XYZ file of C-alpha atoms in Angstrom:
681
model
C -59.588 66.590 20.750
C -59.419 69.468 18.508
C -61.895 69.947 15.545
C -58.882 69.727 13.210
C -58.019 66.365 14.804
C -61.688 64.932 14.431
C -61.666 66.162 10.865
C -58.399 64.415 10.045
C -59.899 61.202 11.529
C -62.939 61.789 9.274
C -60.592 61.935 6.227
C -58.587 58.642 7.391
C -62.060 56.946 7.430
C -62.690 58.065 3.973
C -59.380 56.862 2.711
C -59.627 53.300 4.590
C -62.358 51.023 5.178
C -62.434 49.080 8.484
C -60.650 46.123 7.313
C -57.924 48.084 5.539
C -54.472 47.312 6.905
C -52.439 50.242 8.159
C -50.192 50.316 5.256
C -52.529 51.970 2.795
C -50.856 50.316 -0.344
C -51.567 46.913 0.726
C -55.330 47.323 0.463
C -54.678 47.747 -3.304
C -51.626 45.582 -3.806
C -53.031 42.031 -3.684
C -51.499 38.696 -4.920
C -54.592 38.180 -7.263
C -54.408 41.719 -8.808
C -50.488 41.293 -9.606
C -51.018 37.644 -10.950
C -53.859 38.588 -13.242
C -51.891 41.493 -14.471
C -48.849 39.566 -15.155
C -51.014 37.030 -17.125
C -52.520 39.717 -19.359
C -49.373 41.667 -19.423
C -47.616 38.495 -20.889
C -50.010 38.082 -23.598
C -49.831 41.691 -24.341
C -46.143 41.408 -24.397
C -46.104 38.611 -27.241
C -48.873 40.722 -28.997
C -46.977 43.966 -28.916
C -43.594 42.057 -30.110
C -45.399 40.333 -32.984
C -46.956 43.519 -34.272
C -44.084 45.803 -33.359
C -41.728 43.584 -35.485
C -44.305 43.684 -38.356
C -45.517 47.074 -38.338
C -43.631 49.195 -35.645
C -47.022 49.655 -33.854
C -47.175 49.126 -30.132
C -50.149 49.646 -27.918
C -50.355 50.299 -24.214
C -53.687 48.473 -24.080
C -54.293 50.027 -20.575
C -58.054 50.290 -21.161
C -58.222 46.785 -22.657
C -56.283 45.511 -19.779
C -58.633 46.803 -17.186
C -61.686 45.747 -19.082
C -60.218 42.108 -19.642
C -59.255 42.104 -15.837
C -62.785 42.971 -14.684
C -64.304 40.251 -16.822
C -61.609 37.782 -15.351
C -62.204 38.949 -11.801
C -65.608 37.642 -12.233
C -64.493 34.113 -12.222
C -63.023 34.554 -8.695
C -64.963 33.861 -5.485
C -64.949 37.729 -4.459
C -64.653 40.239 -7.591
C -61.880 42.818 -7.413
C -62.265 46.313 -6.297
C -61.812 49.325 -8.443
C -58.375 49.733 -6.856
C -57.092 46.320 -7.545
C -58.066 46.821 -11.015
C -56.025 49.682 -11.326
C -52.972 47.735 -9.983
C -53.753 45.021 -12.481
C -53.770 47.139 -15.477
C -50.649 48.975 -14.309
C -48.762 45.645 -14.023
C -50.178 44.495 -17.314
C -48.986 47.603 -19.076
C -45.481 47.509 -17.446
C -45.232 43.869 -18.651
C -46.749 44.371 -22.074
C -44.938 47.416 -23.220
C -41.327 46.212 -22.711
C -40.807 45.280 -26.418
C -40.719 49.072 -27.181
C -39.113 50.288 -23.922
C -36.299 47.869 -24.302
C -35.945 48.293 -28.262
C -36.722 44.888 -29.239
C -38.782 46.086 -32.302
C -36.154 48.874 -33.135
C -33.011 49.062 -31.528
C -31.892 45.376 -31.609
C -33.016 44.731 -35.236
C -31.100 47.865 -36.180
C -28.016 46.586 -34.682
C -28.546 43.289 -36.477
C -28.695 45.389 -39.970
C -25.109 46.877 -39.515
C -22.613 46.194 -42.389
C -19.102 45.892 -41.748
C -17.935 47.553 -45.146
C -20.362 50.467 -44.654
C -20.462 50.960 -41.083
C -17.071 49.899 -39.958
C -18.563 47.049 -37.552
C -20.194 43.758 -38.091
C -23.843 42.854 -37.602
C -24.609 42.659 -33.822
C -26.950 39.852 -32.576
C -27.221 39.547 -28.889
C -27.348 36.164 -27.207
C -30.217 35.646 -24.867
C -28.301 36.496 -21.529
C -26.799 39.663 -23.299
C -30.357 40.721 -24.432
C -31.464 40.123 -20.796
C -28.559 42.450 -19.594
C -29.273 45.151 -22.056
C -33.182 45.092 -20.991
C -32.318 45.291 -17.176
C -30.292 48.162 -18.067
C -33.080 50.249 -19.345
C -36.177 48.736 -17.717
C -36.242 50.556 -14.493
C -35.123 53.984 -15.124
C -38.381 55.187 -16.156
C -40.156 53.388 -13.299
C -38.198 55.521 -10.853
C -38.840 58.618 -12.788
C -42.541 58.172 -12.391
C -43.078 59.396 -8.934
C -41.664 62.580 -9.254
C -43.209 63.394 -12.262
C -46.414 62.404 -10.975
C -46.300 65.067 -8.463
C -45.427 67.585 -11.184
C -47.903 66.972 -14.065
C -50.848 65.021 -12.429
C -50.954 66.606 -8.929
C -49.795 70.329 -9.517
C -50.515 70.946 -13.092
C -53.469 68.419 -13.224
C -52.670 67.463 -17.022
C -55.541 65.759 -18.770
C -53.861 62.462 -19.955
C -56.809 61.526 -22.132
C -56.058 57.785 -22.334
C -55.575 57.511 -18.514
C -58.511 59.568 -17.855
C -60.605 57.268 -20.295
C -59.416 54.187 -18.519
C -60.354 55.690 -15.075
C -63.779 56.503 -16.387
C -64.314 52.916 -17.648
C -63.042 51.344 -14.416
C -65.592 53.591 -12.447
C -68.273 52.575 -14.599
C -67.396 48.828 -14.570
C -67.386 48.882 -10.771
C -70.355 51.069 -10.189
C -68.358 53.989 -8.674
C -69.103 57.711 -8.777
C -67.589 59.452 -11.622
C -63.794 60.031 -11.187
C -64.090 63.729 -11.209
C -66.817 63.675 -8.359
C -64.662 61.262 -6.405
C -61.801 63.585 -6.743
C -63.479 66.584 -5.837
C -64.948 64.706 -2.636
C -61.369 63.645 -1.513
C -60.022 67.187 -2.137
C -62.821 68.275 0.103
C -61.714 66.118 3.118
C -58.309 67.239 2.516
C -59.373 70.816 2.829
C -61.311 69.793 6.172
C -58.320 68.224 7.559
C -55.975 71.094 6.865
C -58.082 74.050 8.324
C -59.795 75.100 11.624
C -61.864 77.768 10.229
C -65.184 77.829 8.692
C -63.999 78.152 5.190
C -63.087 74.379 4.850
C -66.651 73.411 5.878
C -68.081 75.863 3.380
C -65.950 74.156 0.685
C -67.533 70.750 1.231
C -70.999 72.312 1.591
C -70.541 73.678 -1.806
C -70.062 70.405 -3.488
C -72.469 68.605 -6.027
C -75.603 67.970 -3.855
C -75.624 64.366 -5.344
C -72.125 63.871 -3.670
C -73.541 65.128 -0.306
C -76.314 62.654 -0.590
C -74.150 59.944 -1.733
C -71.810 60.763 1.278
C -74.720 60.271 3.751
C -76.246 57.215 2.372
C -72.692 55.618 1.678
C -73.921 54.898 -1.914
C -72.018 55.482 -5.175
C -73.270 58.307 -7.337
C -75.343 56.985 -10.166
C -73.912 57.433 -13.812
C -75.665 57.246 -17.159
C -72.989 55.153 -18.924
C -74.071 51.496 -19.110
C -71.965 48.743 -17.725
C -71.295 45.682 -19.905
C -72.891 42.625 -18.703
C -70.652 39.889 -17.482
C -72.014 37.159 -19.900
C -72.230 39.547 -22.901
C -68.753 40.815 -22.427
C -67.253 37.269 -22.105
C -69.281 36.169 -25.175
C -67.802 38.921 -27.250
C -64.298 38.351 -26.218
C -64.458 34.834 -26.638
C -65.925 34.771 -30.225
C -63.713 37.749 -31.153
C -60.721 36.002 -29.849
C -61.461 32.552 -31.496
C -62.207 34.208 -34.702
C -59.102 36.102 -34.975
C -57.062 32.905 -33.606
C -58.473 30.709 -36.283
C -57.656 33.423 -39.099
C -54.081 33.446 -37.802
C -53.687 29.752 -37.926
C -55.347 29.491 -41.369
C -52.846 32.237 -42.660
C -50.010 30.022 -41.466
C -50.949 27.272 -43.181
C -52.343 29.027 -46.174
C -50.394 32.335 -46.469
C -52.386 33.629 -49.454
C -55.191 34.313 -46.841
C -53.214 37.291 -45.536
C -51.885 38.387 -48.902
C -54.654 39.034 -51.253
C -53.862 41.056 -54.517
C -56.863 43.190 -54.167
C -55.801 45.565 -56.781
C -54.251 43.112 -59.136
C -51.322 40.725 -59.664
C -49.200 43.497 -61.060
C -49.566 46.040 -58.309
C -49.212 43.125 -55.834
C -45.937 41.791 -57.244
C -44.202 45.010 -58.511
C -45.634 47.529 -56.053
C -46.314 45.652 -52.807
C -50.168 46.608 -52.977
C -51.780 43.587 -51.243
C -54.657 43.372 -48.634
C -54.328 41.521 -45.380
C -57.645 40.748 -44.006
C -56.343 40.410 -40.512
C -58.893 40.713 -37.806
C -56.226 42.191 -35.534
C -55.355 44.850 -37.676
C -59.313 45.722 -37.843
C -59.068 45.725 -34.204
C -56.092 47.889 -34.059
C -58.133 50.253 -36.397
C -61.041 50.208 -33.907
C -58.916 51.060 -31.037
C -56.816 53.871 -33.121
C -60.067 55.442 -34.190
C -61.101 56.765 -37.643
C -59.240 59.963 -37.692
C -55.765 58.274 -36.957
C -56.320 55.422 -39.542
C -57.500 57.975 -42.175
C -54.113 59.874 -41.601
C -52.224 56.785 -41.689
C -54.032 55.852 -45.092
C -53.359 59.350 -46.563
C -49.785 58.792 -45.853
C -49.855 55.438 -47.487
C -51.583 57.099 -50.740
C -48.992 59.650 -50.789
C -45.923 57.348 -49.998
C -46.924 54.358 -52.022
C -49.228 55.656 -54.697
C -47.310 58.978 -55.540
C -43.792 59.239 -54.220
C -42.796 55.685 -54.578
C -43.441 55.438 -58.393
C -41.997 58.938 -58.819
C -38.947 57.877 -57.099
C -38.603 54.719 -59.227
C -39.419 56.145 -62.588
C -37.237 59.064 -62.035
C -34.365 56.815 -61.401
C -33.749 58.141 -57.802
C -34.396 54.536 -56.504
C -33.207 52.027 -59.042
C -33.346 48.862 -56.756
C -36.413 46.564 -56.178
C -39.361 48.445 -54.845
C -39.145 46.773 -51.356
C -35.282 47.306 -50.960
C -34.836 49.535 -47.844
C -31.367 50.674 -49.115
C -31.741 51.378 -52.843
C -35.372 50.658 -53.634
C -38.258 53.209 -53.474
C -39.223 51.845 -49.742
C -35.963 53.040 -48.652
C -36.334 56.232 -50.497
C -39.648 57.227 -48.996
C -38.351 56.136 -45.547
C -36.346 59.362 -45.623
C -39.343 61.654 -46.099
C -41.164 59.528 -43.377
C -38.318 60.499 -41.070
C -38.532 64.257 -42.020
C -42.188 64.133 -41.134
C -42.014 62.482 -37.855
C -39.080 64.646 -36.643
C -40.994 67.867 -37.797
C -44.363 66.786 -36.288
C -42.786 65.623 -32.972
C -40.625 68.720 -32.609
C -43.190 71.366 -33.404
C -45.648 69.785 -30.953
C -43.106 69.976 -28.221
C -42.424 73.658 -28.983
C -45.491 74.921 -26.689
C -44.655 72.212 -24.055
C -41.055 73.802 -23.643
C -42.380 77.538 -23.784
C -44.820 76.638 -20.981
C -42.275 74.819 -18.982
C -39.937 77.684 -19.392
C -42.671 80.112 -18.391
C -44.146 78.189 -15.434
C -40.829 77.015 -13.926
C -37.790 78.885 -14.739
C -39.505 82.339 -15.284
C -41.618 81.986 -12.081
C -38.445 80.775 -10.231
C -36.459 83.743 -11.363
C -39.163 86.027 -10.110
C -39.004 84.439 -6.745
C -42.253 82.536 -6.676
C -40.935 79.137 -6.153
C -42.514 78.961 -2.524
C -45.723 79.739 -3.822
C -45.573 76.832 -6.233
C -44.560 74.488 -3.592
C -47.337 75.312 -1.496
C -49.921 74.822 -4.167
C -48.485 71.515 -4.929
C -48.848 70.299 -1.460
C -52.375 71.426 -1.161
C -53.514 69.558 -4.216
C -52.054 66.211 -3.028
C -54.928 64.025 -2.041
C -53.038 60.888 -0.875
C -51.543 60.225 2.600
C -47.785 59.617 2.989
C -48.211 55.972 3.675
C -49.732 55.641 0.090
C -46.925 57.566 -1.829
C -43.632 56.448 -2.881
C -41.024 57.937 -0.599
C -38.692 60.321 -2.459
C -35.734 58.372 -0.655
C -36.770 55.279 -2.746
C -36.879 57.412 -5.824
C -33.292 58.979 -5.278
C -31.747 55.583 -4.524
C -33.606 54.004 -7.312
C -32.620 56.554 -10.033
C -28.960 56.139 -8.860
C -29.105 52.546 -8.652
C -30.712 51.994 -12.189
C -28.245 54.601 -13.854
C -25.217 53.081 -12.185
C -26.359 49.395 -13.020
C -27.550 50.343 -16.471
C -24.191 52.058 -17.377
C -22.475 48.913 -16.216
C -24.639 46.512 -18.153
C -24.452 48.497 -21.251
C -20.733 48.494 -20.993
C -20.600 44.709 -20.317
C -23.006 43.931 -23.336
C -21.266 46.165 -25.475
C -17.915 46.813 -24.628
C -15.778 50.107 -25.196
C -15.970 49.669 -28.950
C -19.814 49.982 -28.876
C -20.177 52.915 -26.309
C -18.214 54.526 -23.667
C -19.567 54.375 -20.146
C -19.574 58.236 -19.929
C -21.733 58.416 -23.165
C -24.136 55.973 -21.603
C -24.513 58.168 -18.427
C -25.207 61.009 -20.753
C -28.008 58.956 -22.467
C -29.765 58.398 -18.974
C -29.461 62.209 -18.405
C -30.747 63.040 -21.873
C -33.485 60.571 -21.137
C -34.406 62.288 -17.871
C -34.874 65.664 -19.823
C -36.668 64.216 -22.524
C -39.061 62.221 -20.302
C -40.354 65.682 -18.995
C -40.897 66.843 -22.506
C -42.479 63.707 -23.423
C -44.870 63.353 -20.430
C -46.165 66.882 -20.821
C -46.853 66.430 -24.452
C -48.816 63.003 -23.587
C -50.696 64.644 -20.907
C -51.894 67.573 -23.159
C -52.167 65.675 -26.530
C -52.397 61.935 -25.718
C -49.250 61.521 -27.820
C -46.004 60.635 -26.587
C -43.570 61.652 -29.427
C -40.929 59.174 -28.540
C -39.786 58.951 -32.016
C -38.907 62.501 -32.302
C -37.274 62.432 -28.919
C -35.294 59.525 -29.808
C -33.980 61.356 -33.006
C -33.103 64.536 -30.581
C -30.830 62.117 -28.728
C -29.297 60.732 -31.849
C -28.470 64.244 -33.124
C -26.847 65.024 -29.644
C -24.568 61.894 -29.598
C -23.640 62.461 -33.322
C -22.296 65.728 -31.931
C -20.587 64.402 -28.843
C -19.347 60.849 -30.196
C -19.009 61.367 -34.095
C -18.668 58.644 -36.336
C -19.863 55.740 -33.930
C -23.038 54.500 -35.108
C -23.358 51.752 -32.540
C -23.123 54.428 -29.758
C -25.597 56.586 -31.622
C -28.103 53.976 -31.696
C -27.612 52.638 -28.332
C -27.547 56.082 -26.568
C -30.570 57.012 -28.576
C -32.309 53.873 -27.179
C -31.409 54.622 -23.662
C -33.025 58.106 -23.778
C -36.015 56.736 -25.683
C -36.581 53.955 -23.155
C -36.782 56.458 -20.188
C -39.195 58.876 -22.139
C -41.344 55.903 -23.505
C -41.559 54.150 -20.084
C -42.236 57.335 -18.067
C -44.922 58.412 -20.284
C -46.799 54.834 -20.240
C -46.627 54.947 -16.457
C -47.984 58.445 -16.303
C -51.201 57.409 -17.958
C -51.447 54.460 -15.388
C -50.849 57.027 -12.457
C -53.474 59.374 -13.972
C -55.963 56.502 -13.711
C -54.948 55.587 -10.202
C -55.116 59.272 -9.294
C -58.905 59.343 -10.408
C -59.698 55.891 -8.867
C -57.881 56.729 -5.649
C -55.535 53.631 -6.039
C -52.400 53.757 -4.016
C -49.475 55.072 -6.057
C -47.142 52.917 -3.921
C -49.188 49.862 -4.912
C -49.009 50.914 -8.762
C -45.333 51.349 -8.335
C -44.992 47.828 -6.980
C -46.834 46.526 -9.878
C -44.767 48.595 -12.316
C -41.463 47.017 -10.918
C -42.840 43.559 -10.860
C -44.292 43.797 -14.354
C -40.949 45.038 -15.744
C -38.845 42.331 -14.013
C -40.971 39.570 -15.461
C -41.173 41.182 -18.937
C -37.315 41.205 -19.336
C -37.545 37.378 -19.337
C -40.637 37.199 -21.324
C -39.793 39.757 -24.054
C -36.129 38.421 -24.454
C -37.252 34.771 -24.763
C -39.879 35.610 -27.154
C -37.512 37.657 -29.478
C -35.000 35.086 -29.405
C -37.382 32.380 -30.593
C -38.609 34.823 -33.151
C -34.927 35.225 -34.276
C -34.501 31.371 -34.659
C -37.706 30.998 -36.694
C -37.779 34.051 -38.909
C -35.437 36.423 -40.675
C -35.492 39.791 -38.833
C -35.868 42.054 -40.597
C -37.444 39.881 -43.353
C -40.666 39.210 -45.207
C -42.733 38.012 -42.149
C -41.053 40.704 -39.692
C -39.862 43.761 -41.561
C -39.182 45.638 -38.339
C -39.653 49.152 -40.298
C -38.488 51.217 -37.232
C -35.116 49.331 -37.302
C -34.270 51.114 -40.663
C -35.447 54.702 -39.171
C -32.878 54.089 -36.379
C -29.950 52.969 -38.706
C -30.871 55.271 -41.332
C -30.591 58.425 -39.242
C -27.375 57.156 -37.497
C -25.843 56.705 -41.192
C -27.025 59.949 -42.321
C -25.394 61.723 -39.140
C -22.219 60.120 -39.752
C -21.929 60.102 -43.611
C -24.381 62.955 -44.360
C -25.324 61.175 -47.554
C -29.077 60.898 -48.729
C -30.705 59.167 -51.703
C -30.922 61.371 -54.842
C -33.498 64.140 -54.569
C -34.675 62.909 -51.107
C -33.424 65.942 -49.493
C -35.661 68.451 -51.462
C -38.886 66.110 -50.568
C -37.751 65.885 -46.867
C -37.548 69.803 -46.628
C -40.944 70.248 -48.397
C -42.766 67.685 -46.322
C -41.008 68.776 -42.850
C -42.166 72.418 -43.602
C -45.688 71.238 -44.493
C -46.377 68.945 -41.423
C -44.587 71.518 -39.309
C -47.444 73.802 -40.232
C -49.938 71.242 -39.783
C -48.668 70.152 -36.431
C -48.796 73.811 -35.318
C -52.284 74.079 -36.618
C -53.288 71.115 -34.936
C -51.604 71.823 -31.592
C -53.471 75.206 -31.653
C -56.633 73.676 -32.325
C -56.433 71.189 -29.573
C -55.306 73.672 -26.938
C -58.085 76.017 -28.228
C -60.629 73.452 -27.730
C -61.928 73.248 -31.325
C -64.257 70.224 -31.596
C -63.061 69.202 -34.895
C -59.180 69.178 -34.105
C -59.105 65.393 -34.455
C -59.724 65.672 -38.071
C -56.507 67.420 -38.879
C -53.977 64.953 -40.059
C -51.513 63.589 -37.636
C -47.875 63.590 -38.856
C -46.732 60.709 -36.869
C -49.660 58.427 -38.124
C -49.098 60.077 -41.862
C -45.475 59.022 -41.588
C -46.372 55.496 -40.436
C -48.378 55.272 -43.565
C -44.998 55.518 -45.462
C -43.256 53.008 -43.232
C -45.614 50.279 -43.716
C -46.643 48.480 -46.678
C -50.150 49.209 -47.890
C -51.656 45.834 -46.651
C -51.311 46.957 -43.034
C -52.786 50.456 -43.293
C -55.651 49.165 -45.418
C -56.823 46.620 -42.808
C -56.817 49.166 -40.123
C -58.733 51.752 -42.228
C -61.493 48.977 -42.300
C -61.310 49.065 -38.339
C -61.659 52.737 -38.362
C -64.494 53.025 -40.478
C -66.199 50.334 -38.350
C -65.658 52.503 -35.374
C -66.788 55.620 -36.955
C -70.194 54.089 -38.390
C -70.635 52.216 -35.206
C -70.449 55.208 -33.048
C -72.395 57.287 -35.273
C -75.451 55.047 -35.345
C -75.371 53.218 -31.913
C -73.638 56.058 -29.921
C -70.614 55.712 -27.566
C -72.773 55.647 -24.342
C -74.887 52.694 -25.772
C -72.281 50.405 -27.284
C -68.756 51.737 -26.884
C -67.653 49.122 -24.282
C -68.937 46.113 -26.330
C -66.983 47.412 -29.321
C -63.812 47.858 -27.204
C -64.034 44.101 -25.928
C -64.675 43.024 -29.703
C -61.417 44.984 -30.795
C -59.376 43.600 -27.911
C -60.452 40.189 -28.727
C -59.340 40.635 -32.304
C -55.703 41.929 -31.259
C -55.221 39.463 -28.557
C -56.380 36.421 -30.740
C -53.627 37.053 -33.297
C -50.963 37.906 -30.944
C -51.522 34.826 -28.632
C -52.065 32.324 -31.556
C -48.997 33.853 -33.039
C -46.957 31.982 -30.467
C -48.431 28.674 -31.754
C -47.275 29.786 -35.393
C -43.853 30.347 -33.826
C -43.609 27.005 -32.192
C -44.700 25.233 -35.390
C -42.082 27.207 -37.433
C -39.357 26.347 -34.752
C -40.206 22.491 -35.110
C -40.233 22.699 -38.777
C -43.976 22.552 -39.516
C -44.107 24.359 -42.904
C -47.269 25.722 -44.986
C -49.811 23.480 -46.021
C -49.969 25.133 -49.745
C -48.631 28.103 -51.538
C -51.649 28.154 -53.818
C -52.429 31.914 -54.787
C -48.959 33.049 -53.949
C -47.904 33.753 -57.593
C -47.326 37.272 -56.679
C -44.492 36.677 -54.413
C -45.716 38.688 -51.661
C -46.652 35.704 -49.109
C -44.194 35.802 -46.119
C -44.685 31.918 -45.460
C -43.965 30.624 -48.980
C -40.466 29.712 -50.030
C -41.037 31.614 -53.364
C -41.456 34.642 -51.251
């Protein structure tokens, strides 16, 4: 046998253990990993739908899924491998993010806000089967986009994808593996050995970190200095934080004043919506989001609710009730928020577009395509049996587009959106996915809000005057961009941990299939039990979608709002440019430059949501400053995850109680009228 053949066998032995089946994907794709991923994903699905309808906030929770999955696997007879954990968290994320991908927190509530006199069409409330059809139409397009995007942004360009990288690092620590970067260099070394017959390949491996060579000879993992959370300690922290958040949620259901404290006085609470919600889940969200993001959100809250809202009210620009999203101050500042989000997202995309043009279009025009392809091939570390075949991708994309176009036509009819417009929506989704994924890989921010607005602008031009088509086509495009971005973070994690991309692909499909039923059923139950949008679930992003669609059709803005929109758009365009430059330049304090999207969310949500998250952000900052991320970071993540999951899961109990007519126990303390569960509110 030739030297190259021996080296190829050596590489295969590095990829597969003695008991691994011939199909590499099967070693990672196990029933227990998928089932645990579906279980965790269903909890995340309810949690994301609950918080998405309340605040518009949705989280991938990939890191939290991996951590909880690791703890749960300890209950099994044989603990999971790191690769199984990757498949578990991939399945959980695909299941848990469907409320945003299918528009249950924005698109569907926006359709329910339509006014026949103003919009020419009555409100549209989809039945359960119609909502399932709509979800099926948009659930799989992004999944089939992920394999080709993976080859481009993860293998060839090697973008960072900070959240996916952090999840990979956590999994490597939990499972006592070498650091992901070391493992990746090791696998690339084997690939170099297998593809050459000369001495250069051997020299490449010999030049690796000495610790790697020692570990290869001893078949032992490279030691890391990051501590592993103890099983008993992890379960204890997760259990008590989950229980505490759940008890608070039930207490707030029976005594709504618990979650609506007039911290700044009854007048500000009743007239200006300044209350405080001591929700442990919002504190947990603040911990996960981090202090810089929560600080940006609260700066936006102060400007929006403390300055612009009173200004608009007292100047007569927003004469209606403060909380009215049409003629009130809340509706007035909504437009400024929209301008900030669009400006921030678009400016952040400019360098992505420029680089994409330079690296692809310009290099192709100069005849260097062959060089690019050869580089891409040399950087791939997976064997063909572990990759998703391109034939699957081609058939899947074609099938998902055709099926999606047909289902959208069946659900909404010709009056809603023409099939050719839906088809264009999928094309837009594919193009915007490239931009969104690259932005996510470089900045850890997927600007789906701005991308959705780009799609709305496009469809206002090609199908003017049709608000329903504008919203639906924008939702189709946004779904592809959002889902492709989320899945790319998971594939980055799998790339670092050496999990099979094919196994992750299967997990994505299975998670998406189940989540269609879970999300639709949960949303239908919420609709029956609560008014959406309403006091308990204001669905702020629904007003953003509908507001822009109306603006593009009518061109009418609230009085003087255009001036402030232009000012804040220019201001945060400059801030976004500075932040993008600082991040790309590696400036260590770049995270303290305000985030335009977070700042705008402070406008969308009432102060109660932002203040509680600020508490969590402060806790995160103080804790890490005093204890250090290496000494206690994992435990804090466990506690934050328990806080978020506790309220999200126990909210299902509240939903069942509301459905069966069990009301609040007492409205004591709700005199300010801001308690969502009391009749007076």
